[in-house]
Short mmCIF file of C-alpha atoms in Angstrom, two decimals:
data_model
loop_
_atom_site.label_atom_id
_atom_site.label_comp_id
_atom_site.label_asym_id
_atom_site.label_seq_id
_atom_site.Cartn_x
_atom_site.Cartn_y
_atom_site.Cartn_z
CA LYS A 75 -9.23 -22.30 -76.37
CA THR A 76 -10.55 -18.91 -78.02
CA GLY A 77 -6.63 -18.22 -79.18
CA SER A 78 -5.94 -15.39 -76.58
CA LYS A 79 -2.70 -15.89 -74.67
CA LEU A 80 -1.66 -14.30 -71.54
CA LYS A 81 1.71 -13.95 -70.01
CA GLY A 82 2.31 -13.77 -66.22
CA THR A 83 2.60 -15.59 -63.10
CA ILE A 84 0.50 -18.49 -61.77
CA LEU A 85 -0.23 -17.82 -58.33
CA GLU A 86 -2.51 -20.61 -57.42
CA GLN A 87 -4.52 -23.27 -59.00
CA ASP A 88 -6.32 -26.35 -58.60
CA GLU A 89 -8.83 -28.90 -60.40
CA SER A 90 -11.07 -26.41 -61.60
CA LYS A 91 -9.56 -22.93 -61.82
CA ILE A 92 -6.17 -20.91 -61.95
CA ILE A 93 -5.45 -17.69 -59.97
CA PHE A 94 -3.20 -15.54 -62.44
CA LEU A 95 -0.98 -12.51 -62.30
CA ASN A 96 -0.56 -10.41 -65.48
CA ASP A 97 1.27 -7.33 -65.81
CA ASP A 98 -1.61 -5.35 -67.39
CA LEU A 99 -4.64 -6.95 -65.99
CA GLY A 100 -3.62 -7.69 -62.09
CA GLU A 101 -4.87 -10.67 -60.37
CA ILE A 102 -7.71 -12.77 -62.55
CA ILE A 103 -9.13 -15.83 -62.36
CA ILE A 104 -9.33 -18.68 -65.24
CA ASN A 105 -11.42 -21.53 -65.44
CA LYS A 106 -9.15 -24.55 -66.51
CA ASP A 107 -11.49 -25.84 -68.96
CA ASP A 108 -10.87 -22.30 -70.82
CA VAL A 109 -6.92 -23.33 -70.90
CA LYS A 110 -5.69 -25.20 -73.92
CA PHE A 111 -2.42 -25.34 -72.66
CA ILE A 112 0.83 -23.45 -70.43
CA ARG A 113 4.00 -23.25 -71.07
CA ALA A 114 6.55 -22.46 -68.83
CA LEU A 115 9.07 -19.47 -69.74
CA LYS A 116 12.87 -19.27 -68.56
CA ARG A 117 13.23 -15.96 -66.98
CA LYS A 118 14.48 -14.41 -64.38
CA PRO A 119 11.69 -13.73 -61.75
CA PRO A 120 11.43 -10.14 -60.34
CA TRP A 121 13.58 -8.66 -57.72
CA VAL A 122 11.71 -7.66 -54.75
CA SER A 123 12.52 -6.41 -51.26
CA GLN A 124 10.17 -6.98 -48.43
CA VAL A 125 11.71 -3.71 -46.61
CA LEU A 126 9.10 -1.69 -48.81
CA GLU A 127 6.60 -3.49 -46.65
CA THR A 128 7.68 -1.94 -43.45
CA LYS A 129 6.38 1.56 -44.15
CA ASN A 130 3.54 3.10 -45.98
CA PHE A 131 4.52 6.92 -46.62
CA TRP A 132 6.86 7.42 -43.87
CA LEU A 133 5.20 5.76 -40.81
CA PRO A 134 6.47 2.54 -40.19
CA THR A 135 4.27 -0.55 -40.04
CA ALA A 136 4.85 -3.10 -37.40
CA ILE A 137 5.74 -5.63 -40.24
CA ALA A 138 9.09 -7.23 -39.00
CA PRO A 139 12.35 -6.41 -41.37
CA ARG A 140 14.62 -9.11 -42.79
CA LYS A 141 18.13 -9.03 -41.60
CA GLY A 142 20.63 -7.22 -44.19
CA GLU A 143 17.78 -5.19 -45.85
CA SER A 144 17.94 -1.87 -46.19
CA TYR A 145 16.32 1.35 -47.99
CA TYR A 146 17.08 5.03 -48.68
CA GLN A 147 14.07 7.33 -48.30
CA ASN A 148 14.08 10.84 -49.75
CA ILE A 149 11.19 13.23 -49.40
CA VAL A 150 11.11 16.36 -51.56
CA GLY A 151 14.50 16.28 -51.76
CA LEU A 152 14.77 17.67 -48.17
CA PHE A 153 14.03 14.57 -45.98
CA ASN A 154 16.74 11.94 -46.11
CA GLN A 155 16.68 8.83 -44.14
CA LEU A 156 18.32 5.26 -44.13
CA ASN A 157 16.85 2.30 -42.95
CA TYR A 158 18.69 -1.01 -42.23
CA GLY A 159 17.81 -4.43 -40.84
CA VAL A 160 19.83 -5.29 -37.86
CA ALA A 161 18.16 -8.65 -37.43
CA ASN A 162 14.70 -10.03 -38.96
CA ASN A 163 12.77 -8.27 -36.34
CA PHE A 164 14.93 -4.93 -35.32
CA SER A 165 15.83 -2.27 -37.75
CA ILE A 166 17.49 0.87 -37.27
CA GLY A 167 17.17 4.06 -39.51
CA VAL A 168 19.14 7.51 -39.28
CA GLY A 169 17.85 10.48 -41.32
CA VAL A 170 19.02 14.50 -41.49
CA VAL A 171 17.80 17.63 -43.31
CA PRO A 172 20.72 19.36 -44.68
CA LEU A 173 21.36 22.46 -43.14
CA PHE A 174 20.88 24.51 -46.45
CA PHE A 175 17.63 23.06 -46.54
CA SER A 176 16.38 23.60 -43.13
CA PHE A 177 14.65 26.80 -41.65
CA ARG A 178 15.79 29.16 -38.86
CA GLN A 179 19.37 27.71 -39.31
CA SER A 180 18.15 24.35 -37.91
CA TRP A 181 19.82 21.31 -38.67
CA PRO A 182 17.83 18.03 -37.49
CA VAL A 183 19.51 14.86 -37.17
CA TRP A 184 17.49 11.76 -36.01
CA VAL A 185 18.01 8.50 -35.03
CA MET A 186 15.17 5.57 -35.17
CA ALA A 187 14.90 2.01 -33.68
CA LYS A 188 11.88 -0.24 -34.52
CA TYR A 189 11.52 -3.87 -32.79
CA SER A 190 8.64 -6.17 -34.74
CA ILE A 191 7.18 -8.65 -31.54
CA PRO A 192 7.13 -12.08 -33.18
CA SER A 193 3.62 -13.14 -34.04
CA LYS A 194 2.23 -16.55 -34.62
CA ASN A 195 -0.50 -14.90 -36.94
CA GLU A 196 1.16 -13.70 -40.44
CA ASN A 197 -1.53 -10.96 -40.67
CA LEU A 198 -1.37 -9.62 -37.27
CA HIS A 199 1.54 -7.80 -36.49
CA PHE A 200 3.20 -5.75 -33.12
CA ALA A 201 6.50 -3.58 -32.84
CA VAL A 202 7.67 -1.11 -30.65
CA GLY A 203 9.95 1.77 -31.06
CA GLY A 204 11.17 5.03 -30.43
CA ILE A 205 12.89 8.29 -32.28
CA GLY A 206 15.65 10.44 -30.85
CA VAL A 207 15.94 13.92 -32.69
CA HIS A 208 18.76 16.30 -32.02
CA MET A 209 18.23 20.07 -33.58
CA PHE A 210 21.76 21.72 -34.25
CA GLU A 211 20.79 25.32 -34.02
CA THR A 212 22.74 28.65 -33.42
CA GLN A 213 21.40 29.49 -30.13
CA ARG A 214 20.97 26.09 -28.55
CA ASP A 215 20.43 22.56 -29.42
CA PRO A 216 17.11 20.96 -28.34
CA ASN A 217 16.48 17.44 -27.98
CA LEU A 218 13.42 15.69 -28.98
CA GLY A 219 12.19 11.82 -28.21
CA VAL A 220 9.62 9.86 -28.88
CA ALA A 221 8.70 6.40 -28.06
CA PHE A 222 5.78 4.63 -29.73
CA GLY A 223 3.92 1.46 -30.38
CA LEU A 224 2.10 0.01 -33.48
CA MET A 225 -0.06 -2.64 -34.59
CA THR A 226 -0.71 -3.56 -38.21
CA VAL A 227 -3.33 -5.80 -39.44
CA GLY A 228 -2.49 -7.37 -43.09
CA ASN A 229 0.26 -8.15 -45.30
CA GLY A 230 2.66 -6.00 -47.48
CA LYS A 231 0.08 -5.22 -49.88
CA LYS A 232 -2.74 -4.57 -47.73
CA ASN A 233 -2.39 -3.37 -44.49
CA PHE A 234 -3.87 -1.32 -41.76
CA THR A 235 -1.50 0.36 -38.95
CA VAL A 236 -2.43 2.02 -35.74
CA GLY A 237 0.13 3.60 -33.50
CA LEU A 238 0.18 5.40 -30.33
CA ALA A 239 3.32 7.77 -29.27
CA TYR A 240 4.46 9.86 -26.34
CA GLY A 241 7.12 12.63 -26.26
CA LYS A 242 9.97 14.28 -24.41
CA TYR A 243 11.27 17.25 -25.46
CA ASP A 244 14.29 19.22 -23.74
CA GLY A 245 14.38 16.64 -21.02
CA THR A 246 10.63 17.40 -19.99
CA ILE A 247 8.19 14.11 -20.59
CA THR A 248 4.98 15.33 -22.13
CA SER A 249 1.54 13.91 -21.28
CA ASP A 250 0.01 14.89 -24.84
CA PRO A 251 -0.37 11.48 -26.52
CA ILE A 252 0.10 11.09 -30.52
CA PHE A 253 -2.24 8.97 -32.64
CA ALA A 254 -1.52 7.61 -35.88
CA PHE A 255 -3.03 5.35 -38.38
CA SER A 256 -2.06 4.45 -42.07
CA GLY A 257 -3.44 2.27 -44.68
CA ASN A 258 -1.83 0.89 -47.87
CA TYR A 259 -4.23 -1.15 -50.58
CA HIS A 260 -2.87 -2.83 -53.36
CA MET A 261 -4.91 -1.75 -56.70
CA VAL A 262 -3.55 -3.32 -59.66
CA GLY A 263 0.07 -3.85 -61.53
CA PRO A 264 2.46 -1.22 -59.37
CA ILE A 265 -0.44 0.44 -57.87
CA SER A 266 -1.23 1.07 -54.38
CA ILE A 267 -3.43 3.54 -52.43
CA ILE A 268 -2.07 4.98 -49.36
CA THR A 269 -3.30 7.33 -46.23
CA GLU A 270 -1.28 8.25 -43.17
CA ASN A 271 -2.83 10.49 -40.53
CA TYR A 272 -1.48 12.01 -37.37
CA PHE A 273 -3.44 13.48 -34.43
CA PHE A 274 -2.19 15.95 -32.01
CA ILE A 275 -3.85 16.74 -28.48
CA ASN A 276 -2.21 19.16 -25.97
CA SER A 277 -2.90 19.44 -22.54
CA GLU A 278 -5.51 21.93 -23.18
CA ASN A 279 -7.37 19.63 -25.14
CA GLU A 280 -6.92 21.76 -28.36
CA PHE A 281 -6.91 19.53 -31.56
CA SER A 282 -4.72 19.12 -34.57
CA SER A 283 -4.00 16.69 -37.59
CA HIS A 284 -1.80 16.07 -40.28
CA SER A 285 -3.22 13.70 -42.98
CA LEU A 286 -2.21 12.10 -46.47
CA ILE A 287 -3.90 10.18 -48.98
CA GLY A 288 -2.46 9.44 -52.18
CA GLY A 289 -0.77 6.39 -54.22
CA LYS A 290 2.50 4.35 -53.96
CA PHE A 291 4.29 3.19 -57.24
CA ASN A 292 6.30 0.04 -56.45
CA TRP A 293 8.85 -1.42 -58.98
CA GLU A 294 11.66 -3.80 -58.56
CA ARG A 295 14.35 -1.31 -57.55
CA VAL A 296 11.98 1.85 -56.56
CA GLN A 297 9.23 3.00 -54.93
CA LEU A 298 7.55 6.49 -55.80
CA ASP A 299 5.07 7.79 -53.09
CA ILE A 300 2.74 11.14 -54.19
CA GLY A 301 -0.17 12.46 -51.92
CA ILE A 302 -1.78 15.48 -50.84
CA VAL A 303 -1.08 16.73 -47.31
CA MET A 304 -3.84 18.22 -45.34
CA PRO A 305 -2.76 20.02 -42.02
CA ARG A 306 -5.67 20.96 -39.82
CA ASN A 307 -6.36 23.12 -37.04
CA ILE A 308 -9.87 23.55 -35.31
CA GLY A 309 -11.05 27.08 -36.76
CA ASP A 310 -8.63 27.54 -39.07
CA PRO A 311 -9.32 27.40 -43.18
CA PHE A 312 -8.83 24.05 -45.47
CA PHE A 313 -5.23 24.04 -46.91
CA ALA A 314 -3.54 21.01 -48.74
CA PHE A 315 -0.32 20.64 -50.83
CA PRO A 316 1.13 18.00 -52.57
CA LEU A 317 4.03 15.45 -51.32
CA ALA A 318 6.10 13.09 -53.42
CA GLY A 319 8.98 11.25 -52.38
CA MET A 320 10.95 7.78 -53.27
CA THR A 321 12.45 5.10 -51.66
CA VAL A 322 15.08 2.63 -53.14
CA PRO A 323 16.18 -0.63 -51.83
CA ILE A 324 19.60 -1.52 -51.01
CA GLY A 325 21.15 -4.63 -50.70
CA LEU A 326 19.62 -8.12 -49.90
CA GLY A 327 16.91 -8.94 -52.06
CA ARG A 328 14.96 -11.83 -53.09
CA TYR A 329 13.64 -13.31 -56.42
CA GLU A 330 10.11 -14.42 -56.39
CA ARG A 331 9.39 -18.40 -56.93
#
């Protein structure tokens, strides 16, 4: 009633208030008494893909993919992965680091599968999966396998994931666990804050970790990930380096209503 005009999407309304999403201001609450009129605009709603909710930076969440949704991810031009939703709760990914970018004349190729266990609670998700890696090398071709379990609390915009994994290298199953946790918190518009952390403990109780903190920028057809990685070994000096990646949803998408 003050003459101000806002354009955006009504998320929810009742007799007293309207919850409104504006591209610049984000999610705001407006008293209905302050609204003179509402006019619907005829425009095509934004295209969104649920597949971007199935990971944070690289670590998968336990949130289920949808059948037919897929994405291509590239990190610093080296790491390439394509992930496809085979069914509503099952996805398969394949990845490679090209030979001309690999170190020590090695060429890693991997396959990843994840099954999200159906849950009646829309904010509690569980998943199990595995990763198989084959290293093409000049002298020998070692194999690496990892089995993991994930639990995610929250939804695609605000979530926290914890994971536990065990590996197998060159035919030997290791008893050394890998712990991981990640989080995503939507701030405003396309901007989210993310963290991703991996913790390694070997048979001699030696501890190391890799942590990332950064942000995600989500647009209709592309997601940009940037962050600072901090590898850590007990006794080593502090060290950090930047990391950037891009994820492009492919195929099936939906229009928000």
